[in-house]
Coordinates of C-alpha atoms and ligand atoms in Angstrom, one line a residue:
M1 CA -32.0 23.6 -11.9
N2 CA -28.3 23.5 -12.6
A3 CA -25.6 25.3 -10.6
P4 CA -27.9 27.7 -8.8
D5 CA -25.0 28.9 -6.6
E6 CA -23.1 30.9 -9.2
G7 CA -25.3 33.9 -9.7
F8 CA -25.3 35.7 -13.0
G9 CA -21.6 35.0 -13.6
P10 CA -21.8 32.0 -16.0
L11 CA -24.5 33.4 -18.2
G12 CA -22.1 35.4 -20.4
L13 CA -23.0 39.0 -19.6
G14 CA -20.3 41.6 -19.5
A15 CA -18.8 43.3 -16.5
T16 CA -20.8 46.6 -16.7
L17 CA -24.1 44.7 -16.7
L18 CA -23.0 42.4 -13.9
A19 CA -22.1 45.5 -11.9
S20 CA -25.5 47.0 -12.5
L21 CA -27.2 43.8 -11.4
H22 CA -25.0 43.7 -8.4
A23 CA -26.0 47.3 -7.5
L24 CA -29.7 46.3 -7.9
G25 CA -29.1 43.5 -5.5
Y26 CA -30.1 40.8 -7.9
E27 CA -28.2 37.7 -6.6
E28 CA -29.3 34.9 -8.8
P29 CA -31.0 34.7 -12.2
T30 CA -34.6 33.5 -12.3
P31 CA -35.2 30.3 -14.2
I32 CA -36.4 32.1 -17.3
Q33 CA -33.2 34.2 -17.2
R34 CA -31.0 31.2 -16.7
E35 CA -32.5 29.6 -19.8
A36 CA -33.1 32.5 -22.1
I37 CA -30.0 34.8 -21.6
P38 CA -27.3 32.4 -23.0
V39 CA -29.5 31.5 -26.0
L40 CA -30.2 35.2 -26.8
L41 CA -26.6 36.2 -26.4
A42 CA -25.7 33.5 -29.0
G43 CA -28.1 35.3 -31.3
H44 CA -30.9 32.8 -31.6
D45 CA -34.5 33.7 -31.9
V46 CA -36.5 32.7 -28.9
V47 CA -40.1 31.8 -28.0
G48 CA -40.5 32.1 -24.3
R49 CA -43.4 31.1 -22.2
A50 CA -43.3 33.3 -19.1
A51 CA -45.7 35.6 -17.3
T52 CA -45.2 38.8 -15.5
G53 CA -43.3 38.5 -12.4
T54 CA -40.9 35.7 -13.7
G55 CA -38.1 38.1 -14.5
K56 CA -38.8 37.9 -18.2
T57 CA -38.0 41.6 -18.7
A58 CA -34.4 41.2 -17.6
A59 CA -34.3 37.9 -19.6
F60 CA -34.7 39.8 -22.8
A61 CA -33.4 43.2 -21.8
L62 CA -29.9 42.0 -20.6
P63 CA -28.9 40.2 -23.8
I64 CA -30.1 43.1 -25.9
L65 CA -28.0 45.5 -23.9
Q66 CA -25.0 43.2 -24.1
R67 CA -25.3 42.7 -27.8
L68 CA -25.7 46.5 -28.5
A69 CA -22.8 47.5 -26.1
D70 CA -20.2 48.1 -28.8
D71 CA -22.4 50.1 -31.1
L72 CA -24.1 52.5 -28.7
D73 CA -21.6 55.3 -29.5
T74 CA -22.0 55.2 -33.2
A75 CA -25.7 54.4 -33.6
R76 CA -27.8 57.0 -35.4
E77 CA -31.1 55.1 -35.3
P78 CA -32.9 52.9 -32.8
L79 CA -31.3 49.4 -32.5
A80 CA -33.9 47.5 -30.6
L81 CA -37.7 47.6 -30.7
V82 CA -39.8 46.1 -27.9
L83 CA -43.6 45.8 -28.5
V84 CA -45.9 45.6 -25.5
P85 CA -49.7 45.6 -25.2
T86 CA -50.3 48.5 -22.8
R87 CA -49.0 51.8 -21.7
E88 CA -48.3 50.6 -18.2
L89 CA -46.2 47.8 -19.5
A90 CA -44.4 50.3 -21.9
M91 CA -43.4 52.4 -18.9
Q92 CA -42.5 49.5 -16.8
V93 CA -40.3 47.8 -19.4
S94 CA -38.7 51.1 -20.3
E95 CA -37.9 51.8 -16.7
A96 CA -36.4 48.3 -16.4
I97 CA -34.2 48.8 -19.4
Y98 CA -33.1 52.1 -18.1
K99 CA -32.3 50.5 -14.8
Y100 CA -30.2 47.8 -16.3
G101 CA -28.6 49.8 -19.1
H102 CA -27.9 53.4 -18.1
A103 CA -24.5 52.5 -16.7
S104 CA -23.6 51.1 -20.2
G105 CA -24.8 54.3 -21.8
C106 CA -27.9 52.9 -23.4
T107 CA -30.9 55.2 -23.8
V108 CA -34.5 54.0 -24.0
V109 CA -37.9 55.7 -24.6
P110 CA -41.4 54.5 -24.0
V111 CA -43.9 55.3 -26.8
Y112 CA -47.6 54.7 -26.2
G113 CA -51.0 55.9 -27.2
G114 CA -52.6 58.6 -25.0
Q115 CA -49.5 60.5 -24.3
H116 CA -49.0 63.7 -26.2
I117 CA -47.2 62.7 -29.4
G118 CA -45.0 65.9 -29.3
R119 CA -43.0 64.8 -26.3
Q120 CA -42.4 61.4 -27.8
L121 CA -41.3 63.0 -31.1
D122 CA -38.7 65.1 -29.1
A123 CA -37.4 62.0 -27.4
L124 CA -37.2 60.1 -30.7
R125 CA -35.5 63.0 -32.5
R126 CA -32.8 63.3 -29.8
G127 CA -32.0 59.7 -30.7
V128 CA -32.5 56.6 -28.7
H129 CA -31.1 53.0 -28.7
V130 CA -34.2 51.2 -27.5
V131 CA -37.8 52.0 -28.2
V132 CA -40.5 50.3 -26.1
A133 CA -43.9 50.8 -27.8
T134 CA -47.4 49.8 -28.1
P135 CA -47.9 48.6 -31.7
G136 CA -50.4 51.2 -32.7
R137 CA -48.4 54.1 -31.6
A138 CA -45.2 52.6 -33.1
I139 CA -46.9 52.5 -36.5
D140 CA -48.1 56.2 -36.1
H141 CA -44.5 57.1 -35.6
V142 CA -43.2 55.1 -38.5
R143 CA -45.8 56.8 -40.8
R144 CA -44.8 60.2 -39.6
G145 CA -41.2 59.3 -40.2
S146 CA -40.2 59.8 -36.6
L147 CA -39.4 56.2 -35.9
A148 CA -36.8 54.7 -38.3
L149 CA -36.7 50.9 -38.3
G150 CA -33.8 50.4 -40.7
S151 CA -31.2 49.7 -38.0
I152 CA -33.3 47.6 -35.8
R153 CA -31.3 44.4 -34.8
T154 CA -33.6 42.9 -32.2
V155 CA -37.4 42.9 -32.0
V156 CA -39.2 41.7 -28.8
L157 CA -42.9 40.9 -28.7
D158 CA -43.7 41.0 -25.0
E159 CA -46.9 39.6 -23.7
A160 CA -47.7 38.5 -27.2
D161 CA -50.9 36.9 -26.2
E162 CA -52.2 40.0 -24.7
M163 CA -51.3 42.0 -27.8
L164 CA -53.3 39.6 -30.0
D165 CA -56.3 39.8 -27.5
M166 CA -56.2 43.6 -27.9
G167 CA -56.4 43.4 -31.7
F168 CA -52.8 44.2 -32.5
A169 CA -52.2 41.3 -34.8
E170 CA -52.1 43.2 -38.1
D171 CA -50.0 46.0 -36.6
I172 CA -47.4 43.4 -35.4
D173 CA -47.3 41.9 -38.9
T174 CA -46.8 45.4 -40.4
L175 CA -44.0 46.2 -38.0
L176 CA -42.2 42.9 -38.5
E177 CA -42.4 43.3 -42.3
A178 CA -40.8 46.8 -41.9
V179 CA -37.7 45.8 -39.8
P180 CA -34.6 44.3 -41.5
V181 CA -34.7 40.6 -42.3
E182 CA -31.4 40.1 -40.6
R183 CA -32.5 40.6 -37.0
Q184 CA -33.1 38.7 -33.9
T185 CA -36.8 38.2 -32.9
V186 CA -37.9 37.3 -29.4
L187 CA -41.4 36.4 -28.4
F188 CA -42.7 36.2 -24.8
S189 CA -46.1 35.1 -24.0
A190 CA -47.8 33.8 -20.8
T191 CA -50.0 31.4 -22.9
M192 CA -49.3 29.7 -26.2
P193 CA -52.5 29.6 -28.2
P194 CA -52.3 28.5 -31.9
R195 CA -52.3 32.1 -33.0
I196 CA -49.1 32.7 -31.2
D197 CA -47.5 29.7 -32.9
A198 CA -48.6 31.2 -36.3
I199 CA -46.9 34.4 -35.6
A200 CA -43.7 32.6 -34.5
R201 CA -43.8 30.5 -37.7
R202 CA -44.2 33.6 -39.8
H203 CA -41.7 35.9 -38.2
L204 CA -39.1 33.9 -36.3
R205 CA -36.2 31.8 -37.5
D206 CA -35.6 28.4 -35.9
P207 CA -36.6 29.7 -32.6
V208 CA -35.3 28.1 -29.4
R209 CA -38.2 27.4 -27.0
V210 CA -37.7 28.3 -23.4
S211 CA -40.3 27.9 -20.7
I212 CA -40.5 28.0 -17.0
E213 CA -43.1 25.2 -16.9
P214 CA -41.9 22.9 -14.2
A215 CA -39.9 20.2 -15.7
H216 CA -40.2 17.9 -12.7
A217 CA -43.7 18.3 -11.1
T218 CA -43.0 16.0 -8.3
T219 CA -42.0 18.6 -5.6
G220 CA -44.2 18.1 -2.6
V221 CA -45.1 20.5 0.2
A222 CA -45.0 19.1 3.7
P223 CA -48.7 18.5 4.7
L224 CA -48.2 20.4 8.0
V225 CA -47.7 23.7 6.4
R226 CA -50.8 25.8 6.2
Q227 CA -50.5 28.1 3.2
R228 CA -52.2 31.4 2.8
V229 CA -52.1 34.3 0.4
Y230 CA -53.1 37.9 0.9
V231 CA -53.7 40.1 -2.2
V232 CA -52.7 43.6 -1.5
R233 CA -51.1 46.5 -3.4
R234 CA -47.4 46.8 -3.3
N235 CA -47.4 50.0 -1.1
H236 CA -49.7 48.3 1.4
K237 CA -47.5 45.3 1.8
A238 CA -45.4 46.5 4.8
A239 CA -48.5 47.6 6.7
A240 CA -50.4 44.4 5.8
L241 CA -47.5 42.2 7.0
G242 CA -47.5 44.1 10.3
R243 CA -51.2 43.6 10.7
I244 CA -51.0 39.9 10.0
L245 CA -48.1 39.5 12.4
D246 CA -50.1 41.4 15.1
V247 CA -53.0 38.9 14.8
E248 CA -50.9 35.9 14.3
T249 CA -48.3 36.6 17.0
P250 CA -45.8 34.0 15.5
A251 CA -42.9 32.8 17.6
A252 CA -40.2 33.1 14.9
T253 CA -40.7 34.2 11.3
I254 CA -38.5 34.5 8.3
V255 CA -39.5 37.0 5.6
F256 CA -38.2 36.4 2.1
C257 CA -37.5 39.4 -0.3
R258 CA -36.2 39.3 -3.8
T259 CA -33.2 41.6 -3.5
R260 CA -30.7 42.7 -0.9
S261 CA -31.9 46.2 -1.0
E262 CA -35.5 45.1 -0.4
V263 CA -34.2 43.2 2.6
D264 CA -32.6 46.3 4.0
Q265 CA -35.5 48.5 3.3
L266 CA -38.1 46.1 4.7
A267 CA -36.0 45.4 7.9
E268 CA -35.7 49.1 8.5
T269 CA -39.4 49.8 7.7
L270 CA -40.5 47.0 10.1
N271 CA -38.3 48.3 12.8
G272 CA -39.8 51.7 12.3
R273 CA -43.2 50.2 12.6
G274 CA -42.3 48.7 15.9
Y275 CA -41.3 45.1 15.1
R276 CA -38.0 43.7 16.0
A277 CA -36.7 42.6 12.6
E278 CA -33.1 41.7 11.6
A279 CA -31.7 41.6 8.1
L280 CA -29.8 38.5 7.2
H281 CA -27.0 39.0 4.7
G282 CA -25.3 36.7 2.3
G283 CA -21.9 37.9 3.5
M284 CA -22.4 36.8 7.1
D285 CA -20.2 34.0 8.4
Q286 CA -21.6 31.0 10.2
E287 CA -20.9 32.6 13.6
Q288 CA -22.9 35.7 12.8
R289 CA -25.7 33.6 11.5
D290 CA -25.8 31.5 14.6
R291 CA -25.9 34.8 16.6
V292 CA -28.9 36.0 14.7
M293 CA -30.7 32.6 15.1
G294 CA -29.9 32.9 18.8
R295 CA -31.6 36.2 19.0
L296 CA -34.7 34.8 17.2
R297 CA -34.7 31.8 19.6
S298 CA -34.5 34.0 22.7
G299 CA -37.2 36.4 21.3
T300 CA -34.9 39.4 21.1
A301 CA -35.7 39.4 17.5
E302 CA -39.2 38.4 16.1
L303 CA -38.5 38.5 12.4
L304 CA -35.7 37.7 10.1
V305 CA -35.6 39.3 6.7
A306 CA -33.5 37.6 4.0
T307 CA -33.0 36.7 0.3
D308 CA -33.0 33.1 -0.7
V309 CA -29.2 33.2 -1.0
A310 CA -28.8 34.8 2.4
A311 CA -31.0 32.2 4.1
R312 CA -29.0 29.3 2.8
G313 CA -27.6 27.0 5.5
L314 CA -29.6 28.5 8.2
D315 CA -30.3 26.3 11.2
V316 CA -34.0 26.8 11.0
D317 CA -35.5 24.5 13.7
V318 CA -37.1 27.4 15.5
L319 CA -39.1 28.9 12.6
T320 CA -42.9 28.7 12.8
H321 CA -43.8 31.1 9.9
V322 CA -42.4 31.8 6.5
V323 CA -43.5 34.9 4.7
N324 CA -43.1 35.5 1.0
Y325 CA -43.0 39.3 0.6
D326 CA -43.3 38.7 -3.1
V327 CA -44.5 35.6 -5.0
P328 CA -41.2 33.9 -5.9
S329 CA -40.9 33.6 -9.6
A330 CA -39.7 30.0 -9.5
P331 CA -42.3 27.6 -8.1
E332 CA -39.3 25.5 -6.8
A333 CA -38.1 28.4 -4.8
Y334 CA -41.5 28.7 -3.1
V335 CA -41.4 25.0 -2.2
H336 CA -37.9 25.4 -0.9
R337 CA -38.7 28.4 1.2
I338 CA -41.8 27.0 2.9
G339 CA -40.0 23.7 3.4
R340 CA -38.2 25.6 6.2
V341 CA -41.2 25.2 8.4
G342 CA -43.5 22.2 9.1
R343 CA -40.5 20.0 9.8
A344 CA -40.3 17.0 12.0
G345 CA -44.0 16.8 12.6
R346 CA -44.4 20.3 13.8
D347 CA -46.8 22.5 12.0
G348 CA -45.9 25.7 10.2
V349 CA -47.5 28.6 8.4
A350 CA -46.6 30.0 4.9
I351 CA -47.9 33.4 4.2
T352 CA -47.6 35.0 0.8
L353 CA -48.2 38.6 0.0
A354 CA -49.2 38.9 -3.6
E355 CA -49.9 41.9 -5.8
P356 CA -52.7 41.4 -8.3
R357 CA -50.2 41.0 -11.1
E358 CA -48.5 38.2 -9.2
L359 CA -51.5 36.0 -9.1
R360 CA -50.5 34.1 -12.2
L361 CA -47.2 33.1 -10.6
L362 CA -49.2 31.8 -7.7
A363 CA -51.3 29.7 -10.1
N364 CA -48.1 28.1 -11.4
I365 CA -47.1 27.3 -7.9
E366 CA -50.5 25.7 -7.2
R367 CA -50.1 23.7 -10.3
L368 CA -46.6 22.4 -9.3
T369 CA -47.5 21.6 -5.7
K370 CA -51.0 20.3 -6.6
Q371 CA -52.4 22.3 -3.7
K372 CA -54.6 25.3 -3.5
I373 CA -53.3 28.3 -1.5
G374 CA -56.3 29.8 0.2
A375 CA -56.9 33.6 -0.1
E376 CA -57.4 35.5 3.0
Q377 CA -58.2 39.0 3.9
V378 CA -55.8 41.3 5.8
P379 CA -57.2 41.5 9.3
T380 CA -59.6 44.5 9.7
V381 CA -59.3 47.0 12.5
A382 CA -62.3 45.3 14.2
E383 CA -60.6 41.9 14.1
L384 CA -57.3 43.4 15.4
R385 CA -59.2 45.0 18.2
A386 CA -61.0 41.8 19.1
R387 CA -57.7 40.0 19.2
Q388 CA -56.1 42.6 21.4
D389 CA -59.2 42.6 23.7
D390 CA -58.9 38.8 24.0
R391 CA -55.2 39.1 24.8
T392 CA -55.7 41.6 27.6
V393 CA -58.6 39.6 29.1
A394 CA -56.4 36.5 29.0
T395 CA -53.4 38.3 30.6
I396 CA -55.5 39.6 33.5
S397 CA -57.4 36.4 34.0
A398 CA -54.1 34.4 34.1
A399 CA -52.7 37.0 36.7
I400 CA -55.8 36.5 38.9
V401 CA -55.3 32.7 38.9
E402 CA -51.6 33.1 39.5
D403 CA -52.1 35.5 42.4
G404 CA -54.7 33.2 44.0
E405 CA -51.8 30.7 44.3
R406 CA -49.4 33.2 45.7
D407 CA -51.0 35.0 48.6
S408 CA -47.8 36.9 49.4
S409 CA -47.9 39.1 46.3
R410 CA -51.5 39.9 46.9
A411 CA -50.8 40.8 50.5
A412 CA -48.0 43.2 49.3
L413 CA -50.4 44.9 46.9
R414 CA -53.4 45.2 49.1
P415 CA -52.3 48.4 50.7
L416 CA -52.0 50.0 47.3
L417 CA -55.5 49.0 46.4
D418 CA -56.7 50.6 49.7
R419 CA -54.9 53.8 49.0
L420 CA -56.5 54.0 45.5
T421 CA -60.0 53.1 46.7
A422 CA -59.8 55.8 49.4
E423 CA -59.9 58.3 46.7
H424 CA -61.3 56.6 43.6
D425 CA -64.1 54.3 42.7
L426 CA -63.1 50.6 42.5
G427 CA -64.3 50.4 38.9
D428 CA -62.2 53.4 37.8
V429 CA -59.1 51.8 39.5
A430 CA -59.7 48.6 37.6
L431 CA -60.3 50.3 34.3
A432 CA -57.1 52.3 34.6
A433 CA -55.2 49.1 35.4
I434 CA -56.7 47.3 32.4
R435 CA -55.8 50.1 30.1
L436 CA -52.2 49.9 31.1
V437 CA -52.2 46.2 30.5
H438 CA -53.9 46.7 27.2
E439 CA -51.4 49.2 26.1
A440 CA -48.5 47.2 27.3
N441 CA -49.8 44.3 25.2
G442 CA -49.4 46.6 22.2
A443 CA -53.0 47.7 21.8
L444 CA -53.4 50.8 19.7
D445 CA -56.3 53.0 18.6
D446 CA -56.9 54.4 15.2
E447 CA -55.5 51.7 13.1
I448 CA -56.4 52.2 9.4
E449 CA -57.9 49.6 7.1
I450 CA -55.8 47.9 4.4
P451 CA -57.9 47.2 1.3
D452 CA -57.9 43.8 -0.3
A453 CA -56.7 44.1 -3.9
T454 CA -58.1 40.8 -5.3
P455 CA -59.1 41.6 -8.9
R456 CA -62.8 41.6 -9.5
P457 CA -63.9 38.6 -11.7
D458 CA -65.1 40.9 -14.4
A459 CA -61.8 42.8 -14.6
R460 CA -60.2 39.5 -15.8
S461 CA -56.6 39.4 -16.9
R462 CA -56.2 43.1 -17.3
D463 CA -55.4 43.2 -13.6
D464 CA -52.4 40.9 -14.0
R465 CA -50.6 43.8 -15.7
G466 CA -50.9 45.9 -12.5
D467 CA -53.8 48.2 -13.5
R468 CA -53.4 50.1 -10.3
K469 CA -56.7 51.9 -10.1
R470 CA -59.0 49.0 -10.7
A471 CA -56.8 46.5 -8.7
A472 CA -56.8 48.9 -5.7
S473 CA -60.6 48.8 -5.2
P474 CA -61.6 47.0 -2.1
G475 CA -62.4 43.4 -2.5
P476 CA -65.9 42.1 -2.9
R477 CA -66.3 40.6 0.6
R478 CA -65.1 43.3 2.8
E479 CA -66.4 46.8 3.6
L480 CA -64.3 49.5 5.1
S481 CA -65.1 49.7 8.8
A482 CA -66.8 52.9 9.8
T483 CA -64.8 53.2 12.9
T484 CA -61.6 54.7 11.3
T485 CA -61.2 56.4 8.0
T486 CA -58.0 56.7 6.2
G487 CA -56.5 60.1 5.4
R488 CA -53.6 60.8 3.0
V489 CA -50.8 63.2 3.4
H490 CA -48.9 64.5 0.4
V491 CA -45.3 65.3 1.0
S492 CA -43.3 67.3 -1.5
A493 CA -40.3 65.0 -1.7
G494 CA -39.8 61.6 -3.3
K495 CA -37.3 59.3 -4.9
S496 CA -35.4 62.2 -6.5
S497 CA -34.6 63.5 -3.0
K498 CA -33.6 60.0 -1.9
V499 CA -36.7 59.7 0.4
R500 CA -37.5 56.1 1.4
P501 CA -40.6 54.7 3.1
Q502 CA -38.6 54.2 6.2
D503 CA -37.7 57.9 6.4
L504 CA -41.3 58.9 6.3
V505 CA -42.2 56.3 9.0
G506 CA -39.4 57.5 11.1
A507 CA -40.3 61.2 10.8
I508 CA -44.0 60.6 11.6
A509 CA -43.3 58.2 14.5
N510 CA -40.8 60.6 16.0
E511 CA -42.7 63.9 15.6
T512 CA -46.4 62.9 16.2
R513 CA -48.3 60.8 18.7
L514 CA -48.8 58.1 16.0
T515 CA -46.7 55.0 16.3
G516 CA -45.2 53.3 13.3
R517 CA -47.9 50.7 13.4
Q518 CA -50.6 53.2 12.8
I519 CA -49.0 54.3 9.5
G520 CA -50.6 52.8 6.5
A521 CA -49.5 52.5 2.9
I522 CA -46.6 54.7 1.7
R523 CA -46.1 55.5 -2.0
V524 CA -42.8 57.2 -2.8
A525 CA -43.0 58.6 -6.3
D526 CA -40.2 60.4 -8.2
H527 CA -41.0 63.9 -6.9
Y528 CA -43.5 63.5 -4.1
S529 CA -44.7 60.9 -1.6
V530 CA -48.2 59.9 -0.2
V531 CA -48.6 58.5 3.2
E532 CA -51.8 57.0 4.7
V533 CA -52.5 57.8 8.3
P534 CA -55.7 57.8 10.4
D535 CA -57.9 60.6 9.1
D536 CA -58.0 62.4 12.4
A537 CA -54.3 62.5 12.6
V538 CA -53.8 64.2 9.1
D539 CA -53.5 67.7 10.5
E540 CA -51.0 66.7 13.1
V541 CA -48.9 64.8 10.5
V542 CA -49.0 67.7 8.1
A543 CA -47.9 70.1 10.8
A544 CA -45.1 67.8 12.0
L545 CA -43.7 67.1 8.5
S546 CA -43.9 70.7 7.5
S547 CA -41.6 71.6 10.4
T548 CA -39.1 68.8 10.2
L549 CA -36.3 67.7 7.9
L550 CA -36.6 64.7 5.6
R551 CA -33.2 63.5 4.4
G552 CA -31.7 66.8 5.5
K553 CA -34.2 68.9 3.5
K554 CA -37.2 71.0 4.4
V555 CA -40.4 69.6 2.8
S556 CA -43.9 70.8 2.5
A557 CA -46.9 68.6 3.4
R558 CA -50.6 68.9 2.8
R559 CA -53.8 66.8 3.0
F560 CA -53.9 64.7 -0.2
V561 CA -57.3 64.6 -1.9
E562 CA -57.7 62.2 -4.7
H563 CA -59.4 63.5 -7.8
H564 CA -62.1 61.3 -9.2
H565 CA -63.2 61.7 -12.7
Ligands
LIG1 P1 -40.8 40.9 -14.6 O1 -41.3 39.5 -14.6 O2 -39.8 41.2 -15.7 O3 -42.0 41.8 -14.4 O4 -40.0 41.1 -13.2 C1 -40.6 40.9 -11.9 C2 -39.8 41.5 -10.8 O5 -38.6 40.8 -10.5 C3 -39.2 43.0 -11.2 O6 -39.4 43.8 -10.1 C4 -37.7 42.8 -11.3 O7 -37.0 43.9 -10.9 C5 -37.5 41.6 -10.4 N1 -36.3 40.7 -10.8 C6 -36.1 40.3 -12.1 N2 -35.0 39.5 -12.1 C7 -34.6 39.3 -10.9 C8 -33.5 38.6 -10.2 N3 -32.7 37.8 -10.9 N4 -33.3 38.7 -8.9 C9 -34.2 39.5 -8.2 N5 -35.2 40.3 -8.7 C10 -35.4 40.1 -10.0

C-alpha cells in the first residue's frame, strides 16, 4: 500500500467529486479504488477482481463521473451504461452514483425487470446521463427505442460472474455489440472463471488488471487475539453490539466505522442506548486524544468510536476489545485494527459485525491471515439474563464476605434491618434489596431477541448481494425465545424529514418507560421508519411517539404488521 495518508487527493479526481466524498465522510480510498481510479481516468479498459463491500462501486463510478463532467450539460442521450445482475444491485449502484454525482449535476436511473416499465420509460424520456440496468430489461428498452446506446462512452459489467450465472451471457454480448466501438469497458467480478476471461477477450481492449488479492500474504495476527464474527442485518448492528458488550463487559473498547458520519451516528446511538461512548475525530490534536484515552482509562468512557484515520497514533495500551462495525474492505486494515489489542503478551478480543453480503470480505481476511474467524450468535435474552443473575449473585456474595471482615459496617446497618423486619418478612426485605442491586447492575426486563442473519447453506451466493428477506431469517441453530416477543412500530417520518436512528432512540427513551437498551433494530427509510420494541410496549411507544415531536415535527405512529405473501 503506497502513501495511504493522502486520502483521495492524489488519484486525479476533480474538486466537485472530492467535495462530495468529503461530505460523505470518506477519508481514504479503499485498495481497489486506489488502484482502479487512476487507470480508469486515463481511459484504459479495466478487469477488476473485487467483491461487494470492497468499494468497487465508487471505484468505477467516480472515474465515470469525472470523465463525463464536461459533457453533462450538452448530452442528449445516456453516456454511461452499468450492467448488473439483480434488481437490488441496480438500485444500490444507482443510489451510489446519485450520491457521488448529484453535486456535479449527473442524473442516473435504475432499470430492472419487475418494475412497471412505464415509470422507467418516463425517466428515460426525460433524459439521463447514466443508466444502471439488468441486461434483460436493458435489451427490452433498446428494442422499444427507449434506450439509445449511440452516445455511450463507458460500459461497466458489474458482478460479471453473477450475470453469467444468471444466464445473461447472450444479452451482454448483444448489448456490447450495440454500443459504440470507441468506448471504455470495465468489468468487475468477484471470481474469474474462464468464461469471464472469454468475455474480456471479446469485448475489452488491452485491459489493465486490478485486484485486491493480497500481494503480500505474510501479515500475521497476534496469537493472543481471539477473533469472532456475528452475522446480523445492518439495522440490528447497534442493538447487537450493545448486547455483546453487555455480556462481554469489556474494560476498554474501540469500535471502527467506515466514515466520519457513521462514527458520529453510532456514538450518539450508543449513548442513547445507555453506553458511554466517545467519538474520536481525525481533527483532534494530541492533547485531545490523550484526554479521550484518559477517560477510557478511568472508566468515564467505555467505548471509543473512530475511523481508521482518526485512530492513528493512539496510545492504545488500555484497549482490551476491538470491534469492526463493518468488515473492513482491505484485509490489511483488519489486521492493523486488531493489532491494537493482544499486545505485549496480554490477550485481546476482536469482534466483527458482518452483514450477510460482507461474508466474502471476511473470507478474504481469513485467507490473508490463515486463520478462521469463528462465527458466534448474538447473546439471547436468556443468556443475557443468566449473565445478569450471575453478576448480581456475585456482587452480593462479595459484599457478604467483605462485611464479615468489617464488623463496624454491619453494626451500623443492623438497626435498619431490625426496623424493616419489624414490619416485613425477612425474605421480602432480602428480595427487595436484591432487586435494587440487580437493577443497579444494569439488569433489565423485556429485552428483545436479535436474529442471526447467517445465510442458509441452500441460499448460497444470492445472499451476498444483500437479499434482505432471506438473509433476515433466523439462523439455523437458534430459536426465538418464547419469553419476549418483538413488536414493531411504524413511524410516519424518515430520511426525507432528516430523522436518524438516534432521534427515535432518544424520543422513545425519554417518553416511555423503555430504556435505550430495550430498543431493537431501527430502519429509517425515505418516508417512514420502523422500530423494534418489546411487543408489550408497542402501545405505549405508539402513544408516546404520536404525541411528541420528532426533529421538530409531529408524526403519526402505529403498530407495524408485516404482510406475508
Ligand atoms: P461497495 O463495495 O461498492 O458495495 O461499497 C461498500 C460500502 O463501502 C458502501 O457502503 C460504500 O458507501 C462504502 N465505501 C466505499 N468507498 C469508501 C471509502 N473510500 N471510504 C469509506 N466508505 C466507503
